[in-house]
Structures are given as structure tokens and as C-alpha cells.
mmCIF file of C-alpha atoms and ligand atoms in Angstrom:
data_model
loop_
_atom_site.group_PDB
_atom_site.id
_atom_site.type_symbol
_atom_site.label_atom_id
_atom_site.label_comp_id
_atom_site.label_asym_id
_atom_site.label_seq_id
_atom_site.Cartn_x
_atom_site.Cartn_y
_atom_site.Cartn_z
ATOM 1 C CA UNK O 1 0.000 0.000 0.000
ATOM 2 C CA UNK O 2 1.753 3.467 -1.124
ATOM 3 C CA UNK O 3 1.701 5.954 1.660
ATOM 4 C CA UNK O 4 0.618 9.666 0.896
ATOM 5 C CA UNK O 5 2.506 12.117 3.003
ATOM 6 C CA UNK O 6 0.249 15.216 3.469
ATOM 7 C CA UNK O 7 1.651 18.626 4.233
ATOM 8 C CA UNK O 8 -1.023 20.811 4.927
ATOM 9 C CA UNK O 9 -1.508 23.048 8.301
ATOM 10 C CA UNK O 10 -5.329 23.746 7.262
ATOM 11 C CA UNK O 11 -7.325 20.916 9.288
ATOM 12 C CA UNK O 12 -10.540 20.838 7.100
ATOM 13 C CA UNK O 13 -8.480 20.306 3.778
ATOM 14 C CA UNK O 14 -5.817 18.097 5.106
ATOM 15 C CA UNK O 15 -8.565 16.034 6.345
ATOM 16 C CA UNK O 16 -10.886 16.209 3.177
ATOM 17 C CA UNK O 17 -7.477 14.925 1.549
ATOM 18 C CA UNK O 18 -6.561 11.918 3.802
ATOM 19 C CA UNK O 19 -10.389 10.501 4.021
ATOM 20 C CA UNK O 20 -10.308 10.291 -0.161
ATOM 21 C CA UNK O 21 -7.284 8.777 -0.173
ATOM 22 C CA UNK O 22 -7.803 6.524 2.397
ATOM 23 C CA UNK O 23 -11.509 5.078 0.635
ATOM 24 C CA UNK O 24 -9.086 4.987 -2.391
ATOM 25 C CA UNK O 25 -6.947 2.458 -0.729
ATOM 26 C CA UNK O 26 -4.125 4.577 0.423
ATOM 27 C CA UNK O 27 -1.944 5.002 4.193
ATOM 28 C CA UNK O 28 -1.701 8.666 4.546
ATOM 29 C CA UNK O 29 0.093 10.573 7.230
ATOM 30 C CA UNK O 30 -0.818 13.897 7.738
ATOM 31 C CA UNK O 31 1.647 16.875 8.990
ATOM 32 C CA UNK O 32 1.167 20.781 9.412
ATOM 33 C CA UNK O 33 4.657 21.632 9.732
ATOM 34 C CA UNK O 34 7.538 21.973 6.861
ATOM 35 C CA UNK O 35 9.997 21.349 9.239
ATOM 36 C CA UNK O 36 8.716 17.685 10.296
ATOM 37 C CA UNK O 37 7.597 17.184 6.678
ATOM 38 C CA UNK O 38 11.309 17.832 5.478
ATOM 39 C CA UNK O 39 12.147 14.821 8.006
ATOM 40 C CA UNK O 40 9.236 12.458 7.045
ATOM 41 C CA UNK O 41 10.440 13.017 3.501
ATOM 42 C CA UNK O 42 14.350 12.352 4.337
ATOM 43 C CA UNK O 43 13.314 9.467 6.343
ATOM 44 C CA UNK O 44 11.632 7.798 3.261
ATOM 45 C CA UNK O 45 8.230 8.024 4.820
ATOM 46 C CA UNK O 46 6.197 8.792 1.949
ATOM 47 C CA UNK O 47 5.541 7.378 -1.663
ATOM 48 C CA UNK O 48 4.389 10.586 -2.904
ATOM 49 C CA UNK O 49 4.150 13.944 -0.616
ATOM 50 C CA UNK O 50 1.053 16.672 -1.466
ATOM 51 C CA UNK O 51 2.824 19.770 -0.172
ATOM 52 C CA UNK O 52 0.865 22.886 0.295
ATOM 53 C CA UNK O 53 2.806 26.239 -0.249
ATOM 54 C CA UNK O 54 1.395 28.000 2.431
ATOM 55 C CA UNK O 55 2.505 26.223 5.734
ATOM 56 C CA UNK O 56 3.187 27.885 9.439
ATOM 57 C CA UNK O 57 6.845 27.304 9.893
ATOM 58 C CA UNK O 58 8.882 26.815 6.122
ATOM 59 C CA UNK O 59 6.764 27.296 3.244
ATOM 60 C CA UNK O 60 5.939 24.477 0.710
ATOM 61 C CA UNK O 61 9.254 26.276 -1.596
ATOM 62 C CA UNK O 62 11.425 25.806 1.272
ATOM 63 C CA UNK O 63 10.397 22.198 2.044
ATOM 64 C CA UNK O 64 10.817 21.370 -1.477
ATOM 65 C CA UNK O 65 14.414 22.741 -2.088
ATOM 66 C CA UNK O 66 15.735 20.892 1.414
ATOM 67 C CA UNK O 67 14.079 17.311 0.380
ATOM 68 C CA UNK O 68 15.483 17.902 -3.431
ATOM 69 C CA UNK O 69 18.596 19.569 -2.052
ATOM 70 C CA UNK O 70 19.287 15.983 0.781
ATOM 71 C CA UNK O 71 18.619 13.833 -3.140
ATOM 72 C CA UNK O 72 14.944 12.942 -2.329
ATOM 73 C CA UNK O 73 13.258 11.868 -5.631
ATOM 74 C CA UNK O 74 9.735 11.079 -4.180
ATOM 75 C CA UNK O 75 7.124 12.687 -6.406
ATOM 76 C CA UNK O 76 5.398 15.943 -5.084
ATOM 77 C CA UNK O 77 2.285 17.440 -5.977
ATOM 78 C CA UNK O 78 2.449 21.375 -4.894
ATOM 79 C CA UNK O 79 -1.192 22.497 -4.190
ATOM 80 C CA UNK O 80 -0.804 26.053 -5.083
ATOM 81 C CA UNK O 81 -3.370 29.253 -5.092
ATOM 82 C CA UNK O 82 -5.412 28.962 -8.399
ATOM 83 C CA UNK O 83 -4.424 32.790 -9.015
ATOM 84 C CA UNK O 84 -0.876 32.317 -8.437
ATOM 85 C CA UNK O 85 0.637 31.728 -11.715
ATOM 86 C CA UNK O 86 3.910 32.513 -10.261
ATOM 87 C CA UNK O 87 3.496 29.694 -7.998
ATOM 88 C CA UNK O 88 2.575 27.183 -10.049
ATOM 89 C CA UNK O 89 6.064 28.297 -12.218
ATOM 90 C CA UNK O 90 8.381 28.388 -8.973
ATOM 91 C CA UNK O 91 7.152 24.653 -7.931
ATOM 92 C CA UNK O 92 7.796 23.276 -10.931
ATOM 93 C CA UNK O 93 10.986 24.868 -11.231
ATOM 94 C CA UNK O 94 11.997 23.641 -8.112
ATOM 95 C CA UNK O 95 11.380 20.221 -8.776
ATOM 96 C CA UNK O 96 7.468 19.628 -8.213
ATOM 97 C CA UNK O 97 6.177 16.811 -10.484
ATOM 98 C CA UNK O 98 2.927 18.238 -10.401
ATOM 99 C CA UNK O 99 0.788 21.030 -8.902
ATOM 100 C CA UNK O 100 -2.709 21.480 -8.125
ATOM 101 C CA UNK O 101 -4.794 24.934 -7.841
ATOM 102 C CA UNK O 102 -6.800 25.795 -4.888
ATOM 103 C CA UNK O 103 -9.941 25.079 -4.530
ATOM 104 C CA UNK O 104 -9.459 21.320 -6.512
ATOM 105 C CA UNK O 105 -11.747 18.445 -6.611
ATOM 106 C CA UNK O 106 -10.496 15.258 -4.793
ATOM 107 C CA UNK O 107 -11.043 13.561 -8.266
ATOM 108 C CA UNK O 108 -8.673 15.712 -9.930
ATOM 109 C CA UNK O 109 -5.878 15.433 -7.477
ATOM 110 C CA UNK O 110 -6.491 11.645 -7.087
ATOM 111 C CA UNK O 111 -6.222 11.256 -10.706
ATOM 112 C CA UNK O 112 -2.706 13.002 -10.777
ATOM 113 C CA UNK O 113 -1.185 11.215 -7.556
ATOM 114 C CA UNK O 114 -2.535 7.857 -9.867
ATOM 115 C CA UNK O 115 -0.469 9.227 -12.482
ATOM 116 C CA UNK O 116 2.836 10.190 -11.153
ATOM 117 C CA UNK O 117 2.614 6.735 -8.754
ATOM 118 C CA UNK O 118 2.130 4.698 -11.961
ATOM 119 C CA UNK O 119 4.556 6.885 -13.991
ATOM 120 C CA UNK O 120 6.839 5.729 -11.156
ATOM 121 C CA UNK O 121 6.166 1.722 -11.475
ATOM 122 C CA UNK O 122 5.610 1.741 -15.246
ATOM 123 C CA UNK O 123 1.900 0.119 -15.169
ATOM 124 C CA UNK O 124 -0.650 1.307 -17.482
ATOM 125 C CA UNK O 125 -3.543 -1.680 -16.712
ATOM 126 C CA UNK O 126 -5.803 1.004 -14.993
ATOM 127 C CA UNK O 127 -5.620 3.928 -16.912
ATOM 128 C CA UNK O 128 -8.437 2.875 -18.736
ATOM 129 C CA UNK O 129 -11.950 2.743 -16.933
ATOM 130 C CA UNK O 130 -14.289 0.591 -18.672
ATOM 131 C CA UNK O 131 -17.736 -0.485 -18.268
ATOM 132 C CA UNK O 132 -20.430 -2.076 -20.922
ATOM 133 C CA UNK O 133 -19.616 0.043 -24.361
ATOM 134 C CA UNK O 134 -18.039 3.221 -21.897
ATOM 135 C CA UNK O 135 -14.528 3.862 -21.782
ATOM 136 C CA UNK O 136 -12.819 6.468 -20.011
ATOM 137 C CA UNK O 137 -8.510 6.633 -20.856
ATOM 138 C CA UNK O 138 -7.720 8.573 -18.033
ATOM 139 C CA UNK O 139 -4.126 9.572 -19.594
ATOM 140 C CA UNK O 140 -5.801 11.544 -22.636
ATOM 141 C CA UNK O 141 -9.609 12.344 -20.881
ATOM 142 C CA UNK O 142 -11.131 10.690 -23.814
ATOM 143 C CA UNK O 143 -14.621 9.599 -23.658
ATOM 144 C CA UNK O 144 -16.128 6.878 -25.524
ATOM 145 C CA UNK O 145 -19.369 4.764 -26.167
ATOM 146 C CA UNK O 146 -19.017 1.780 -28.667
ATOM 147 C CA UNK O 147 -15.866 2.880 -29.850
ATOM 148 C CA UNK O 148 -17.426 6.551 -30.696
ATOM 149 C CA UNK O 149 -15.259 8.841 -29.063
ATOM 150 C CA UNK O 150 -17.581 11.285 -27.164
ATOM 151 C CA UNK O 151 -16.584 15.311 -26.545
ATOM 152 C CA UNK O 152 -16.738 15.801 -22.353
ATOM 153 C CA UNK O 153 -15.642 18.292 -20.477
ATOM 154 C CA UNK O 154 -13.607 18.573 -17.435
ATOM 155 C CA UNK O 155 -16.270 18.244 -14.958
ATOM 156 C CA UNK O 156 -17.921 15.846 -17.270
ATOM 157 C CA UNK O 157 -15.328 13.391 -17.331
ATOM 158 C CA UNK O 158 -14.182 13.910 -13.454
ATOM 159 C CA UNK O 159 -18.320 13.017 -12.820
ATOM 160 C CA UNK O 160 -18.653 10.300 -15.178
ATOM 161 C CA UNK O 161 -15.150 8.733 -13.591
ATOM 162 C CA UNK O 162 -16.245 8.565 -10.328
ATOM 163 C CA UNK O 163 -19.366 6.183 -11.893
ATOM 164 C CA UNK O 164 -16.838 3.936 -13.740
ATOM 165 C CA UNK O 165 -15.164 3.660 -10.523
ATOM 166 C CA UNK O 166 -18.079 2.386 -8.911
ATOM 167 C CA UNK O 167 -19.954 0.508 -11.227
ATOM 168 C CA UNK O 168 -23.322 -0.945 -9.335
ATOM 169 C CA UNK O 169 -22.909 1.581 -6.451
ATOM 170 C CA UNK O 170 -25.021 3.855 -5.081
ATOM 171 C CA UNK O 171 -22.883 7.519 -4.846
ATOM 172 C CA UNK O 172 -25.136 10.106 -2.900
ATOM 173 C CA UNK O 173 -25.400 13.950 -4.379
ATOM 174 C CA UNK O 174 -22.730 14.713 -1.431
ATOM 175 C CA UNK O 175 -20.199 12.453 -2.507
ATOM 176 C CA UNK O 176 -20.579 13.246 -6.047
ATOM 177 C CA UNK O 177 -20.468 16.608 -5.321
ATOM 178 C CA UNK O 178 -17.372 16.845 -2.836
ATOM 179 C CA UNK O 179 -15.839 14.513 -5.744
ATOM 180 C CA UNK O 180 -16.150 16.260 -8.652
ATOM 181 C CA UNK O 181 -16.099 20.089 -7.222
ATOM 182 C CA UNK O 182 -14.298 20.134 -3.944
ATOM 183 C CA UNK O 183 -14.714 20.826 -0.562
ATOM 184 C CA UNK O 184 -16.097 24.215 -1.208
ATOM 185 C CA UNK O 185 -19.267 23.830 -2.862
ATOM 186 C CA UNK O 186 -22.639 24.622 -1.809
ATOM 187 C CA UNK O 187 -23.699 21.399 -0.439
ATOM 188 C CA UNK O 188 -27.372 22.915 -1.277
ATOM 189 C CA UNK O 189 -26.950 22.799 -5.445
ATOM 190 C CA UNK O 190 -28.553 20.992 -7.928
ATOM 191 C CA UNK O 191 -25.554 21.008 -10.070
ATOM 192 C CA UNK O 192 -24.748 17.612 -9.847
ATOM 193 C CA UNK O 193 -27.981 16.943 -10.927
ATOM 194 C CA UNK O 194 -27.848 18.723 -13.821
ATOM 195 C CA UNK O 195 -24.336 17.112 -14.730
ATOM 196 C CA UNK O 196 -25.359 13.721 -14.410
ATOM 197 C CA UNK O 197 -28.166 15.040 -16.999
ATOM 198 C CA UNK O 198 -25.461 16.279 -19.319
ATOM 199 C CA UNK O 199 -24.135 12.748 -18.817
ATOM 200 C CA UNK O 200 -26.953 10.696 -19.875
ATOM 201 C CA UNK O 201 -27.225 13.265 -23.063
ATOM 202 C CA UNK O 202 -23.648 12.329 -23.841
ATOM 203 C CA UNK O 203 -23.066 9.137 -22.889
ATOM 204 C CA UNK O 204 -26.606 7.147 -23.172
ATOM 205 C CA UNK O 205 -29.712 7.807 -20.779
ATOM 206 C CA UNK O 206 -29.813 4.090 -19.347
ATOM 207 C CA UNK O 207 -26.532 4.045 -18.117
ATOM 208 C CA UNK O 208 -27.424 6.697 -15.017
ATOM 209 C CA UNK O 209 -29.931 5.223 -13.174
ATOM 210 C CA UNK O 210 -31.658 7.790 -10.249
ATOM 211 C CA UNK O 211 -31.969 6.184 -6.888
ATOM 212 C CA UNK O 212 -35.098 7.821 -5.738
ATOM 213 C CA UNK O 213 -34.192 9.876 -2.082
ATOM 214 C CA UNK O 214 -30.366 8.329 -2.244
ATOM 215 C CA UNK O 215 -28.229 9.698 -5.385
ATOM 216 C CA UNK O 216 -27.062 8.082 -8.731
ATOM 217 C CA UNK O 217 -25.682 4.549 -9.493
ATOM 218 C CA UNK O 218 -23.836 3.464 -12.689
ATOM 219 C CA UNK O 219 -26.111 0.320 -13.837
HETATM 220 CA CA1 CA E 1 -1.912 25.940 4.151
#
């Protein structure tokens, strides 16, 4: 089992972080400080470390350069501020594999900590989602339905990937909703709702059944 090393000082993200990962089959270990992260990281703690820029003691920078400067090549995802381009360039720069803007959808950033931990082994099996005549290649976000490859958008394919992950289960609004557009969304909207119509439009109307009082299942 790989082991996710958080580094994030804000409780109600770190912790919408660690529960995804953990229903997705991960260990996690969650820390607020750079300073402990930097030795966590050294110590070979982690498989893959989501580092948050903004931390109390070091910044996410700062944490980077010391586990890159001590010849630690475990893959980090940099969650930076979605209006910070500048951010997003100095990560990378200093040796992020990856970065994520503020506010994400667990979806998104499960997706690329998939990525960069497969990237790592080599294994392509699961980066195709299939189910009946769907398919979902989760390396290009292509869509398709009987070999017809079908336009989707972002949110689209985030939505209809959480189904293929779940074939047969019920997922509730909530879960679809924290899923696909992150812990800050009005828990009160009928977007996914309308989504999941989009879906059916797209992708075939029998495929999204409504559970009456409960959510959507993939049938
Ligand atoms: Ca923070």
C-alpha cells in the first residue's frame, strides 16, 4: 500500500485529503509543519508527498528545495493558489512533479497522484476505466461509447469517472459533489444533478440510473 505524506496546516483540507485517499486504498500521514515534513520526507516516509505552499513554519518552496537539495526523488504534488501563476512556475521549477490549484476536486488530485505513482512503477492496466460500451482513458480524458469517441468536459469526465469507478454503487449527491467540485461547494446545489443530466445526453440515458431519495448509481 503506497503511503501519501500530506503537508497541509489547514485541518478541514488536510482532512478532506486523507479521508479520499484513504476510501481509495491509500496510508496517509498527515503533517502541518515543513519542518517535520522535510524529516518524514528524508526518512523515506512517503511514496508521494502533497505539499501545500502556504505552511506555518517553512513554506511548501522551502520544504521542497531541502528534500530535493538531501537527493529525495519522491514525487510531489504542490497544491498552489489557483491565481498564483507565479506559484505554479516556482514549484515546478523547483522540482514539483505536479501542482494542483486551490480550490481542486479530490477527483482531480487523485487522478494526478494515480499518475505520477504509476509513472513511477511503469503500469498502465488502470488507466483505462471501462464499463459495458463506456470507456474512459484517463491519460488523454477521452470519452467513448461503442468505440465513438464522445466530446466531455472537465467536470464531465471527473463526474462520469467517479461512476466507472463504482460501477453498481449507489454515490449520494454529497459524494458526487465533494468529488467532482471540492470541498467548497454549496452542499445545497442541484448542479450535480444537472451534470449527471449532461451525462446521460452524452453518454446514453440508461446508463445513469436515479436512486429515488439516495443519489445516482452506474447500472
Ligand atoms: Ca496551508
Amino acid at each position: 500500500m503506497s503511503q501519501i505524506l500530506i503537508v497541509e496546516d489547514e485541518p478541514r483540507i488536510a482532512a478532506f485529503i486523507a479521508k479520499g485517499l484513504k476510501a481509495a486504498g491509500f496510508a496517509t500521514l498527515v503533517e502541518p509543519s515543513g519542518h517535520n515534513a522535510v524529516s518524514l520526507a528524508i526518512g523515506g516516509e512517503a511514496d508521494l508527498i502533497v505539499l501545500d505552499v502556504g505552511l506555518p513554519d517553512i513554506d511548501g518552496f522551502e520544504v521542497l528545495a531541502r528534500i530535493r537539495g538531501q537527493g529525495v526523488t519522491t514525487p510531489v504534488i504542490m497544491l498552489t493558489a489557483r491565481s498564483s501563476v507565479a506559484d505554479t512556475v516556482a514549484g515546478l521549477q523547483s522540482g514539483a512533479d505536479d501542482y494542483m490549484p486551490k480550490p481542486f476536486s479530490f477527483e482531480e488530485l487523485l487522478a494526478r497522484i494515480q499518475l505520477r505513482l504509476r509513472t513511477d512503477t511503469g503500469g498502465e492496466s488502470a488507466m483505462v476505466l471501462t464499463h459495458r460500451t463506456l470507456s474512459l482513458d484517463l491519460r488523454t480524458r477521452r470519452a467513448s461509447v461503442a468505440g465513438r469517441e464522445v466530446d466531455l468536459t472537465a467536470r464531465e469526465f471527473t463526474l462520469a469517472e467517479m461512476f466507472l469507478r463504482n460501477p453498481g454503487h449507489v454515490l449520494s449527491r454529497e459524494q458526487l459533489l465533494s468529488g467532482a467540485w471540492g470541498y467548497d461547494f454549496d452542499p445545497g446545489s442541484n448542479v450535480v444533478d444537472v451534470y449527471v443530466r449532461y451525462l446521460r445526453r452524452k453518454l446514453g440515458a440508461d446508463y445513469f440510473e436515479t436512486v429515488r431519495g439516495m443519489g445516482y448509481r452506474l447500472v
